[in-house]
XYZ file of C-alpha atoms in Angstrom:
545
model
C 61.053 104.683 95.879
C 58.630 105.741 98.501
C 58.869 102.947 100.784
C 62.590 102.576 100.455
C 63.820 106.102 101.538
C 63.705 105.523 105.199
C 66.087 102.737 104.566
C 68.281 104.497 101.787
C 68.490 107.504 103.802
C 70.109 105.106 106.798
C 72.100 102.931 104.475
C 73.496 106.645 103.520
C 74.217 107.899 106.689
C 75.642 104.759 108.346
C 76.693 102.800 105.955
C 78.171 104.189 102.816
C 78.996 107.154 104.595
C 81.418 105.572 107.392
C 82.397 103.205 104.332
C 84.014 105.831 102.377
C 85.099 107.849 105.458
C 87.322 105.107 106.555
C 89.128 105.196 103.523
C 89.927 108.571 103.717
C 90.754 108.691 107.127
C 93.400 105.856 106.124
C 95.330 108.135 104.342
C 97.748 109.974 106.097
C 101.231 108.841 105.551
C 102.673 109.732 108.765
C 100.044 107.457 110.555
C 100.306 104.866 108.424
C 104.081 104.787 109.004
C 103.619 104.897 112.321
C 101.029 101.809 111.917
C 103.650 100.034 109.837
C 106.353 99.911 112.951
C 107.715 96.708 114.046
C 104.282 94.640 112.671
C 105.095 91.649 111.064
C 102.610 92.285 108.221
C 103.007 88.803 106.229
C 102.278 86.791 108.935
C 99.366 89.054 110.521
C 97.633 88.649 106.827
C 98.575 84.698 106.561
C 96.840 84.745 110.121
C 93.953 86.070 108.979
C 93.548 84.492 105.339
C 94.499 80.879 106.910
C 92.105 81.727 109.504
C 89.096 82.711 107.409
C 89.654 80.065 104.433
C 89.752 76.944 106.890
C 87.062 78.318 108.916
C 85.242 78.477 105.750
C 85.757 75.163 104.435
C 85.274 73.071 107.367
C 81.842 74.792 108.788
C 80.744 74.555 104.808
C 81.626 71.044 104.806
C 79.864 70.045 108.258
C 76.782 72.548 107.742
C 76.424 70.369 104.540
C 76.242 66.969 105.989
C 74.295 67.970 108.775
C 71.188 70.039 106.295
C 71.724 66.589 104.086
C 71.180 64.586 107.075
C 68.313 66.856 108.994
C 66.922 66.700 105.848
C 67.184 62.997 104.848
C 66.250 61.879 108.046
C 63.606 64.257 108.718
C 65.527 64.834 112.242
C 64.139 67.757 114.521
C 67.012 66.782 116.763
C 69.713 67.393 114.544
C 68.248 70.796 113.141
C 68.322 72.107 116.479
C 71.651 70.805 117.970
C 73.376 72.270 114.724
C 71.850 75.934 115.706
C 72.827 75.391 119.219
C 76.681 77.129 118.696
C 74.691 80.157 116.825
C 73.094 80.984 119.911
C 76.527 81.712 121.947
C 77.779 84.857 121.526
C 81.560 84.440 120.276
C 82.466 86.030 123.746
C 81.162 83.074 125.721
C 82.559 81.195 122.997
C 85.923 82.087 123.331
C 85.358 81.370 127.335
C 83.911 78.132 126.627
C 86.402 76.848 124.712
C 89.118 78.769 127.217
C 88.796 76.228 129.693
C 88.080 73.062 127.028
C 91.487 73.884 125.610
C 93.169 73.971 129.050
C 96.229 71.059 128.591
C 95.270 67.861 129.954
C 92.455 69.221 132.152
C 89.753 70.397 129.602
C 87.887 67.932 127.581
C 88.704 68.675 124.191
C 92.617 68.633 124.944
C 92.114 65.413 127.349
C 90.327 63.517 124.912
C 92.717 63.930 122.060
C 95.781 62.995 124.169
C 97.041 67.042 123.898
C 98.807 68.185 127.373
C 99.150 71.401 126.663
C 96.915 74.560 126.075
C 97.061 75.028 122.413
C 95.945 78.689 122.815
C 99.493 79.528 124.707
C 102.077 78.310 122.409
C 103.077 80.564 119.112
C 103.122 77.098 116.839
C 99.421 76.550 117.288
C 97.345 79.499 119.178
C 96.100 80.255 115.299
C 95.291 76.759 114.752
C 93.095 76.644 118.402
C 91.587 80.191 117.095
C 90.382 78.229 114.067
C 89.181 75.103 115.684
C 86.623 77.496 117.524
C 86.126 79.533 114.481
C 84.706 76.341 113.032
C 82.743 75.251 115.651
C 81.100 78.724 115.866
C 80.465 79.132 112.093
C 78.901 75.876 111.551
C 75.396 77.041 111.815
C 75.720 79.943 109.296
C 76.044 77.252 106.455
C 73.631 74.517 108.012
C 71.019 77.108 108.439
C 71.636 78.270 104.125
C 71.629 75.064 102.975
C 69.005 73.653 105.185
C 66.438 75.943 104.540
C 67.366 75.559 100.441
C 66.882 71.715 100.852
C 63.308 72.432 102.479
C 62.329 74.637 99.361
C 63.278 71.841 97.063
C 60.175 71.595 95.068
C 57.861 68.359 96.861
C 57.375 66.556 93.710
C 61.053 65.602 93.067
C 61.663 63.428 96.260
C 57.658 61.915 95.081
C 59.270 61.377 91.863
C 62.581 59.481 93.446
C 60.254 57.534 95.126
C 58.088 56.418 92.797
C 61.153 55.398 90.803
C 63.018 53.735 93.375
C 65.841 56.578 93.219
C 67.806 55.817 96.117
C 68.384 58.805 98.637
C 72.554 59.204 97.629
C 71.633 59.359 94.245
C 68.508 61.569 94.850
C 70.948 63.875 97.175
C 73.889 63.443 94.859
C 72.786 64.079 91.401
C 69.821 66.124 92.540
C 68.979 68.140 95.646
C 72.898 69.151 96.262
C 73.239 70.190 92.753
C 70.075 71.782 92.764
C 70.760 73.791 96.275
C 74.342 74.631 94.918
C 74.076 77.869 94.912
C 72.894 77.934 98.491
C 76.193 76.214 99.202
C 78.679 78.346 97.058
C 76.824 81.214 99.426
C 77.424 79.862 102.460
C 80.956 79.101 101.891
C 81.760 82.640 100.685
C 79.622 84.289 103.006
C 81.172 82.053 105.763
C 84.785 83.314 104.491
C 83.766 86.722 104.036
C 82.424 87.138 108.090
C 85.876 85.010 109.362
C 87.992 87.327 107.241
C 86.560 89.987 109.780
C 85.951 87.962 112.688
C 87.422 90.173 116.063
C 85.655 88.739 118.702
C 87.541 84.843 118.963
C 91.162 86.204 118.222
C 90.677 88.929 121.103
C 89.000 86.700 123.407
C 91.228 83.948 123.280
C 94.639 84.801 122.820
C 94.333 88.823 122.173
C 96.798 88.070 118.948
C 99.443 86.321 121.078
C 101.871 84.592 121.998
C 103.907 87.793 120.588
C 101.885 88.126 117.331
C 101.417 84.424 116.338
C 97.563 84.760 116.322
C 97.402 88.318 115.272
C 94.705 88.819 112.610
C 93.621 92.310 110.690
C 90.757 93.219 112.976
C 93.309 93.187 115.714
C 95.000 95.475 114.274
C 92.642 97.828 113.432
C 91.565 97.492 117.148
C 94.864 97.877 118.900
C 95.496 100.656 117.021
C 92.753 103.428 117.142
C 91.912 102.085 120.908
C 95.362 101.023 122.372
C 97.753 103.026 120.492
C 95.435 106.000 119.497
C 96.356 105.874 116.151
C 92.984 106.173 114.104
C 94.824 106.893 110.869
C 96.636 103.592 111.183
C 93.394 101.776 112.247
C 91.588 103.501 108.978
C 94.384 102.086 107.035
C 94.466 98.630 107.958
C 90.591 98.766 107.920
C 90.553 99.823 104.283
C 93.185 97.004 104.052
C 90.564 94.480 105.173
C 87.885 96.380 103.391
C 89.421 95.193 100.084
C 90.249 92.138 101.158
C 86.253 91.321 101.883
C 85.346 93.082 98.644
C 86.529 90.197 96.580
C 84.386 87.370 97.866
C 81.648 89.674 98.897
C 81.532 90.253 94.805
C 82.041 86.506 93.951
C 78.791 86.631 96.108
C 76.576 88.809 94.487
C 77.905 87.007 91.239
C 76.763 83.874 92.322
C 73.555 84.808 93.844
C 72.642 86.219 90.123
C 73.517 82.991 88.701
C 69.994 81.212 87.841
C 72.063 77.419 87.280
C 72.831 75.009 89.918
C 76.665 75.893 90.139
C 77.644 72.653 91.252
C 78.230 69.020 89.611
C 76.445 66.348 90.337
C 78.065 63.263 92.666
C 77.731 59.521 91.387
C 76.458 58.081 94.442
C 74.634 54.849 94.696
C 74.146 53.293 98.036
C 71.527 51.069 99.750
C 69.330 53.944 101.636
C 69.926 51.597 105.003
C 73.594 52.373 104.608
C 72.913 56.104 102.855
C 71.212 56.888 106.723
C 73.648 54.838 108.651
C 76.598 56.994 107.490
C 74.808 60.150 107.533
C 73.319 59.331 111.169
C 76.761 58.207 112.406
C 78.606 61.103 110.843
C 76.190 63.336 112.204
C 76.136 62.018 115.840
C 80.557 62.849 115.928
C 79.675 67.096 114.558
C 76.940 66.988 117.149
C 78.978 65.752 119.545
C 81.698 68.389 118.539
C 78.594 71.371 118.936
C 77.035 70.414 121.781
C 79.447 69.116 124.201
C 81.210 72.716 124.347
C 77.711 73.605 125.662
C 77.097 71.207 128.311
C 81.033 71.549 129.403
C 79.479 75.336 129.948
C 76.431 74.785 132.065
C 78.454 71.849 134.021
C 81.299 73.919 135.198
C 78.555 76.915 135.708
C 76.736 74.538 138.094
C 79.287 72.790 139.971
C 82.224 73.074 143.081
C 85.474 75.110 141.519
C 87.261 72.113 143.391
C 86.470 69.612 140.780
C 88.088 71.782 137.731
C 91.400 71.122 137.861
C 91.388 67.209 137.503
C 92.754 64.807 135.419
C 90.939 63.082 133.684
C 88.435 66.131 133.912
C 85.403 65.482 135.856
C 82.498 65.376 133.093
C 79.335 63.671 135.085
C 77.290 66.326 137.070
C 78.464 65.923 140.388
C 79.156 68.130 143.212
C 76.588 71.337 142.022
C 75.995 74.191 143.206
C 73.878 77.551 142.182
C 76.459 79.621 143.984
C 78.595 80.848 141.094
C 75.271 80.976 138.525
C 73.304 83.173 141.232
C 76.136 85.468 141.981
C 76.699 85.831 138.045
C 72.941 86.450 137.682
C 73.194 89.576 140.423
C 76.295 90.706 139.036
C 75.081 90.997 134.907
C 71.821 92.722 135.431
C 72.779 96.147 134.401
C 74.706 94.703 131.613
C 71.512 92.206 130.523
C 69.589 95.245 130.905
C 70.949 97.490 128.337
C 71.372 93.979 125.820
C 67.671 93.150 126.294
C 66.847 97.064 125.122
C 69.283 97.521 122.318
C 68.642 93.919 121.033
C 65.230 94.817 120.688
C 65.072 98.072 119.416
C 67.709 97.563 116.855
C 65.820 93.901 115.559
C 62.614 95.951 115.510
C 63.953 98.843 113.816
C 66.216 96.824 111.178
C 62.448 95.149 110.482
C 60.727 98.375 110.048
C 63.548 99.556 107.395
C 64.175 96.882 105.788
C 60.407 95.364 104.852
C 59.309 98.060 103.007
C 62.571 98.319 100.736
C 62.403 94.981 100.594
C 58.883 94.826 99.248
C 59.513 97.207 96.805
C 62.611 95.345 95.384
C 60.327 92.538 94.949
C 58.506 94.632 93.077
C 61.186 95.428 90.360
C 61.692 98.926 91.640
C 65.119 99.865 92.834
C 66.715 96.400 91.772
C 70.448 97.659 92.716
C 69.159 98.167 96.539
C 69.585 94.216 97.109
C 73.090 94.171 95.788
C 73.775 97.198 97.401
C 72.558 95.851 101.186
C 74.253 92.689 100.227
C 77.701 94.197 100.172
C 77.402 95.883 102.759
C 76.544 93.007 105.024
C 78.876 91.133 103.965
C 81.632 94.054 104.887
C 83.593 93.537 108.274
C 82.759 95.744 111.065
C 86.061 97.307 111.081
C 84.946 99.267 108.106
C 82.491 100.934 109.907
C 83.818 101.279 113.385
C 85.610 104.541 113.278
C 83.551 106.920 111.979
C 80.233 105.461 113.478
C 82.681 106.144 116.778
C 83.274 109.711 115.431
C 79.627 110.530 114.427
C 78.212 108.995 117.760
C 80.792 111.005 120.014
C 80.079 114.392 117.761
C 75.972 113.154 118.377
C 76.660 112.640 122.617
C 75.470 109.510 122.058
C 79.052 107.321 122.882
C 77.662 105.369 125.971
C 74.217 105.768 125.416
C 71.693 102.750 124.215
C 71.292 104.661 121.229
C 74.622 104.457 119.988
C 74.286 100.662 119.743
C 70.781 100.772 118.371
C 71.690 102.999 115.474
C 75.100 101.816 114.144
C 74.245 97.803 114.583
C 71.571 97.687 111.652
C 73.668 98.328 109.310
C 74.608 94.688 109.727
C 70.959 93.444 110.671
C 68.636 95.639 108.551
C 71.039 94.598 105.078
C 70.196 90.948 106.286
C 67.019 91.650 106.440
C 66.308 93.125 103.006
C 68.179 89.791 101.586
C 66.124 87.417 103.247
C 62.732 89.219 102.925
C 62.947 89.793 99.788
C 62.566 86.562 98.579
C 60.174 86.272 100.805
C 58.394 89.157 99.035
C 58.961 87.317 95.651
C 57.599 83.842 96.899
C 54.183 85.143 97.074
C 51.371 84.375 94.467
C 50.893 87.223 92.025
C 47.486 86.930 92.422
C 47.364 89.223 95.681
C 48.950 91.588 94.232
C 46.274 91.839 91.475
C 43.630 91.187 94.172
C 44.548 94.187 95.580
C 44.578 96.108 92.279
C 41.282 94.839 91.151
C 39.761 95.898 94.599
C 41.699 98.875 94.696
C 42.999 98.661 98.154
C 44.623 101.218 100.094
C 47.859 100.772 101.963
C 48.139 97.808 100.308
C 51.257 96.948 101.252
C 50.406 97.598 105.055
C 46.864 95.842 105.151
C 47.446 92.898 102.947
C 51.186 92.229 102.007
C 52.748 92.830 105.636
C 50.268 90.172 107.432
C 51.309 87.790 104.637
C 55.061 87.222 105.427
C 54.344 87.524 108.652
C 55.879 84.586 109.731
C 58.897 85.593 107.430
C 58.679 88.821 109.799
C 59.321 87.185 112.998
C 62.247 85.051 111.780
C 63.908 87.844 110.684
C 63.405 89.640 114.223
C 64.779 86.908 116.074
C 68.237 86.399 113.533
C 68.344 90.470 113.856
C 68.452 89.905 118.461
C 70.536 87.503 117.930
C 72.737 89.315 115.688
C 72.681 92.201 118.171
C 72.665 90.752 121.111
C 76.308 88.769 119.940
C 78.086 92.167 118.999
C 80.735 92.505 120.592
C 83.240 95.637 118.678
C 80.449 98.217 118.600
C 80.264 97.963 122.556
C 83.433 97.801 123.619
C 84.070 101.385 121.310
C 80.848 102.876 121.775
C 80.282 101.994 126.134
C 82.063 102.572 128.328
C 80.279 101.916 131.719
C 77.451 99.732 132.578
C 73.785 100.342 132.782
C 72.695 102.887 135.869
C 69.236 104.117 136.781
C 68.456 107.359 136.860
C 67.255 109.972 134.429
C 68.330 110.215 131.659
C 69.464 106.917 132.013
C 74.050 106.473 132.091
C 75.975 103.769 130.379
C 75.171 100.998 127.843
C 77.819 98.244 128.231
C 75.825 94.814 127.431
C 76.960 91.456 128.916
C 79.271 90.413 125.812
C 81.393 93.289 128.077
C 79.827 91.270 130.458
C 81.668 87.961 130.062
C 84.340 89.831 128.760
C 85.071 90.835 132.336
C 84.852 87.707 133.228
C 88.616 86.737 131.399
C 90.311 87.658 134.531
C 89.142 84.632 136.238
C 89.850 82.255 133.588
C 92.437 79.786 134.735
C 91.048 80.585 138.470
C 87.822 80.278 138.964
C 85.830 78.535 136.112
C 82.349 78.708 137.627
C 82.604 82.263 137.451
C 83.794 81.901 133.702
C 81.519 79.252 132.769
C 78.462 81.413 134.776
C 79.558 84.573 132.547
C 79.769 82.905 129.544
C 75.900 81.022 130.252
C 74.221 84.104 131.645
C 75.617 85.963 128.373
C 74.306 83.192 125.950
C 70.725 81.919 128.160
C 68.519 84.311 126.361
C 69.471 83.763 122.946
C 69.649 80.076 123.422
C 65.912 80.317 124.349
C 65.100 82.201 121.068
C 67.334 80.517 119.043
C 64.216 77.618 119.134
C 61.942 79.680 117.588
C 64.332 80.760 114.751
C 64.579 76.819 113.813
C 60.924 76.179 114.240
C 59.875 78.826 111.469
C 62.624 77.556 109.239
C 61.034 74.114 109.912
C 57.839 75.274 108.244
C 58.557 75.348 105.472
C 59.648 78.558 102.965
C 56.739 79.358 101.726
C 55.147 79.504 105.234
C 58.045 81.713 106.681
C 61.291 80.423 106.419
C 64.022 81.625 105.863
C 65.421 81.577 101.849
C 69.115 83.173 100.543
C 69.357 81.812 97.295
C-alpha cells in the first residue's frame, strides 16, 4: 500500500475525519431544538428532493440525446456546445439566468410569454431553481455517457454496417443498452450532487420568497454562518448526509454490476429520419445551453440603456468594453487567488490520486475505489464544519491553503475513479515488460508517461472543479487577495460575482461582466477537456463505467 498512503493518510484527515465529526457535532439536543424553531421541515426536504430528482431526470434525459447524437453524427459541434454550461461556475450561473428570468424583459421569460420573474413568487421560485439546475447539470451526464459511447468496441458499428443495421436499431438494441450502466451513473450521480447543490438556491433566491425555495444546504448554511448555530448546521448536515448515502450506494452497486442494466428499445427508422430527429432535437437543448451564454457576453458588452426593453434587445448593438474593463480591474485579486488554488489543488489531487489509483488497478487495496467513490459523491455540507474548525485551529481560515487542502477531497476521489480505469485499460504486457526487464520505478518511468493523456484530463476536470467552488470560500475567506508578505486573504471570484448580486436588477453589464470574468478562464480550458475525451479512451479519455 506504498503508493496509496499519501492519499489514505489525506482521505483520513479530511475526509473521513470531518465525515464522522459532523455527525457528532450534530448531536446536541439543545441545538438541534434550537435548529428545529419555526422551519417548515416538510417543505424544506420536498424542496430539496423535488429539486434534485427533476434535476436528475431531465439533464439525464438531454445528456442522453445529445452523447447519442454527438455520437451518431460524429458532431464536434455538438460535443462542445453541450460542455459549454460545465464551464460556468454555478455563481455566474445563477447571475446569468438572474437577468434571463427577469418578467417580460429577459429572454427566457419573453420568449415563453411569462411576465413575471419566476424567481420572486413563492408558487414557482423552486421550479426557476430547477430549470437552472437542469441547464447546469446537463454536461455531467453528456460527458458519462459520451465518453462510454466512444469506448464502444469499433467492430460493432462495422458489424451494423455490414448488415445494414440501421442506426435506431444499432443505438436502441445495442450501444444504449450496452452503455447502460454509464447512464444509470449519471443519473444517480446527477441526483446525488443536486441533492447537495448550495450554490443556485443561494444565488438566486437565497431560499425565498419566505422559505418557498429553501433546500437542506441552506439550512446547514444559514445556520452555523447566520445564526451561529453549528450544532444545528451539524444536524441538518448529517440529515443530508443520509439522505446522499442512499443513491451514493445504489452507485457503487451499479458500478459493480458487469451487465448492461438497461433494456433494449425496438427502434426501426430510416437513418435519414434517425439523424433528422436527433439533429433537430439537438439544435432546441443547444439552443437551451448556449443562448444563456451569449445573453452573458451580450449584456457584458453592451449600453445598460438597452436592458430594460421589451421585447429584449438580443442583436449586438450598442457595445461597449466599459463595464467588461472595469470588471477586469476590479476581479484581479479575486482571479488571483482562483488561478493559485485552482492549480495547486488540480495538481495536488493528481499527485494523490495516480498512485492509489495505479495500485487499485493493480488488485491491491480494492475497497480504496469504493471508498473515494462515496466520498465524492457526499455533499459538501458534510465536510464544511469541521474542515472550518481544523483550518481556523491550523491559522489557515483566509489563507490559499485553506482552499487548496480541503477542496480535494472532492477532486482527488474523482480522480482515483476515473484513473483507475484508465490504469486497467492498459495492455498487460507492460506490466510484464517491465518485470522481465526488471525496471525500477516502474510505475514512475513507464506507467505514468502512459496515461498521460488520461493525466491531463483529469487536471483540467480537477481546475474546473476548483475553480467553481463556491461553499468552501465563502466559510474559509474572508477578504480578497493583498500583496505583501506573507501574502492576506484568499476570496476567489465565485465571491467575486457573488458581489456582484447587488447590482442585479440595476446594472446588468456589471452582472453580466462578473458573471463572464468569473467563467472566461474555465471556458477556455473547458476545450481541452472535450478534445482528450474526443480521442478516444484508450488514448486518454475519460471512462466511469
Amino acid at each position: 500500500m506504498r503508493y496509496s498512503a499519501p492519499y489514505l493518510v489525506y482521505l483520513f484527515l479530511l475526509g473521513l475525519v470531518p465525515f464522522l465529526w459532523t455527525f457528532l457535532i450534530g448531536l446536541n439536543p439543545a441545538g438541534i431544538s434550537e435548529a428545529l424553531k419555526g422551519l417548515p421541515v416538510g417543505l424544506i426536504l420536498y424542496n430539496t428532493f423535488a429539486f434534485a430528482t427533476i434535476t436528475a431526470l431531465a439533464s439525464t434525459g438531454l445528456g442522453l440525446l445529445l452523447a447519442v447524437s454527438a455520437d451518431a453524427l460524429e458532431d464536434r459541434v455538438t460535443s462542445g456546445l453541450a460542455m459549454l454550461p460545465y464551464s460556468i461556475p454555478f455563481t455566474s450561473s445563477a447571475l446569468i439566468w438572474g437577468i434571463s428570468l427577469y418578467g417580460g424583459y429577459g429572454w427566457f421569460t419573453y420568449l415563453l410569454g411569462i411576465r413575471f420573474d419566476p424567481l420572486n413568487l413563492a408558487s414557482t421560485a423552486i421550479w426557476g431553481i430547477t430549470l437552472v439546475g437542469v441547464w447546469s447539470t446537463v454536461p455531467l451526464p453528456f460527458l458519462i455517457t459520451y465518453s462510454s459511447l466512444r469506448s464502444v468496441p469499433k467492430e460493432f458499428r462495422e458489424t451494423a454496417k455490414v448488415m445494414g443495421i440501421p442506426l435506431s436499431k444499432y443505438y436502441g438494441e445495442l450501444a444504449i443498452p450496452y452503455v447502460g450502466k454509464a447512464i444509470l451513473v449519471s443519473l444517480l450521480l446527477s441526483f446525488t450532487l443536486s441533492v447537495g447543490n448550495f450554490d443556485l438556491p443561494f444565488v438566486l433566491t437565497g431560499g425565498g420568497p419566505g422559505f418557498s425555495s429553501t433546500t437542506l444546504p441552506l439550512v446547514v448554511y444559514e445556520q452555523m454562518s447566520v445564526l451561529n448555530n453549528v450544532t444545528g448546521g451539524a444536524f441538518f448536515a448529517a440529515v443530508l448526509s443520509l439522505i446522499a448515502v442512499v443513491p451514493a450506494l445504489g452507485l457503487l452497486r451499479v458500478l459493480r454490476a458487469k451487465r448492461p442494466t438497461l433494456p433494449s428499445v425496438g427502434l426501426k427508422l430510416p437513418d435519414l429520419v434517425f439523424k433528422a430527429l436527433l439533429g433537430s432535437g439537438s439544435v432546441v437543448v443547444l439552443a437551451f445551453l448556449v443562448i444563456p451564454v451569449y445573453w452573458m457576453v451580450l449584456v457584458a458588452f453592451r449600453s445598460a440603456t438597452l436592458d430594460f426593453r421589451s421585447p429584449p434587445v438580443l442583436a449586438p448593438v450598442g457595445l461597449t468594453t466599459h463595464y467588461f474593463l472595469k470588471t477586469m480591474v476590479e476581479s484581479w485579486p479575486y482571479m488571483v487567488s482562483s488561478v493559485i488554488v485552482s492549480s495547486l489543488a488540480a495538481l495536488l489531487s493528481v499527485f494523490l490520486s495516480s498512485p492509489a489509483a495505479y495500485e487499485v488497478s493493480t488488485g491491491k487495496g480494492r475497497w480504496i475505489l469504493p471508498l473515494s467513490i462515496f466520498l465524492y459523491a457526499m455533499p459538501v455540507t458534510s465536510f464544511v464544519i469541521p474542515v472550518y474548525l481544523i483550518m481556523y485551529d491550523a491559522g489557515l481560515v483566509n489563507t490559499w491553503w485553506a482552499l487548496v487542502l480541503s477542496i480535494p477531497v472532492f477532486t482527488a476521489t474523482f480522480s482515483v475513479w476515473v484513473l483507475t480505469n484508465s490504469f486497467l485499460d492498459l495492455p498487460r504486457s507492460y506490466f510484464e515488460a517491465a518485470e522481465v526487464f526488471d525496471v525500477k520505478n516502474k510505475f514512475f518511468r513507464l506507467i505514468l508517461p502512459l496515461i498521460g493523456p488520461s493525466l491531463i484530463s483529469t487536471f483540467v476536470l480537477s481546475f474546473i472543479f476548483s475553480w467553481h467552488a463556491l461553499f468552501y470560500p465563502l466559510v474559509l475567506t474572508n477578504t480578497p487577495f493583498s500583496p505583501g508578505f506573507p501574502p492576506q486573504g484568499a476570496e476567489t471570484v465565485t465571491i467575486f460575482a457573488l458581489d456582484a448580486l447587488g447590482d442585479k436588477y440595476v446594472n446588468w453589464g456589471q452582472l453580466g461582466s462578473a458573471a463572464l470574468v468569473s467563467a472566461l478562464p474555465v471556458m477556455l480550458v473547458n476545450y481541452l477537456a472535450v478534445y482528450r475525451i474526443r480521442r478516444g479512451i484508450k488514448e486518454g479519455g475519460v471512462k466511469f463505467a
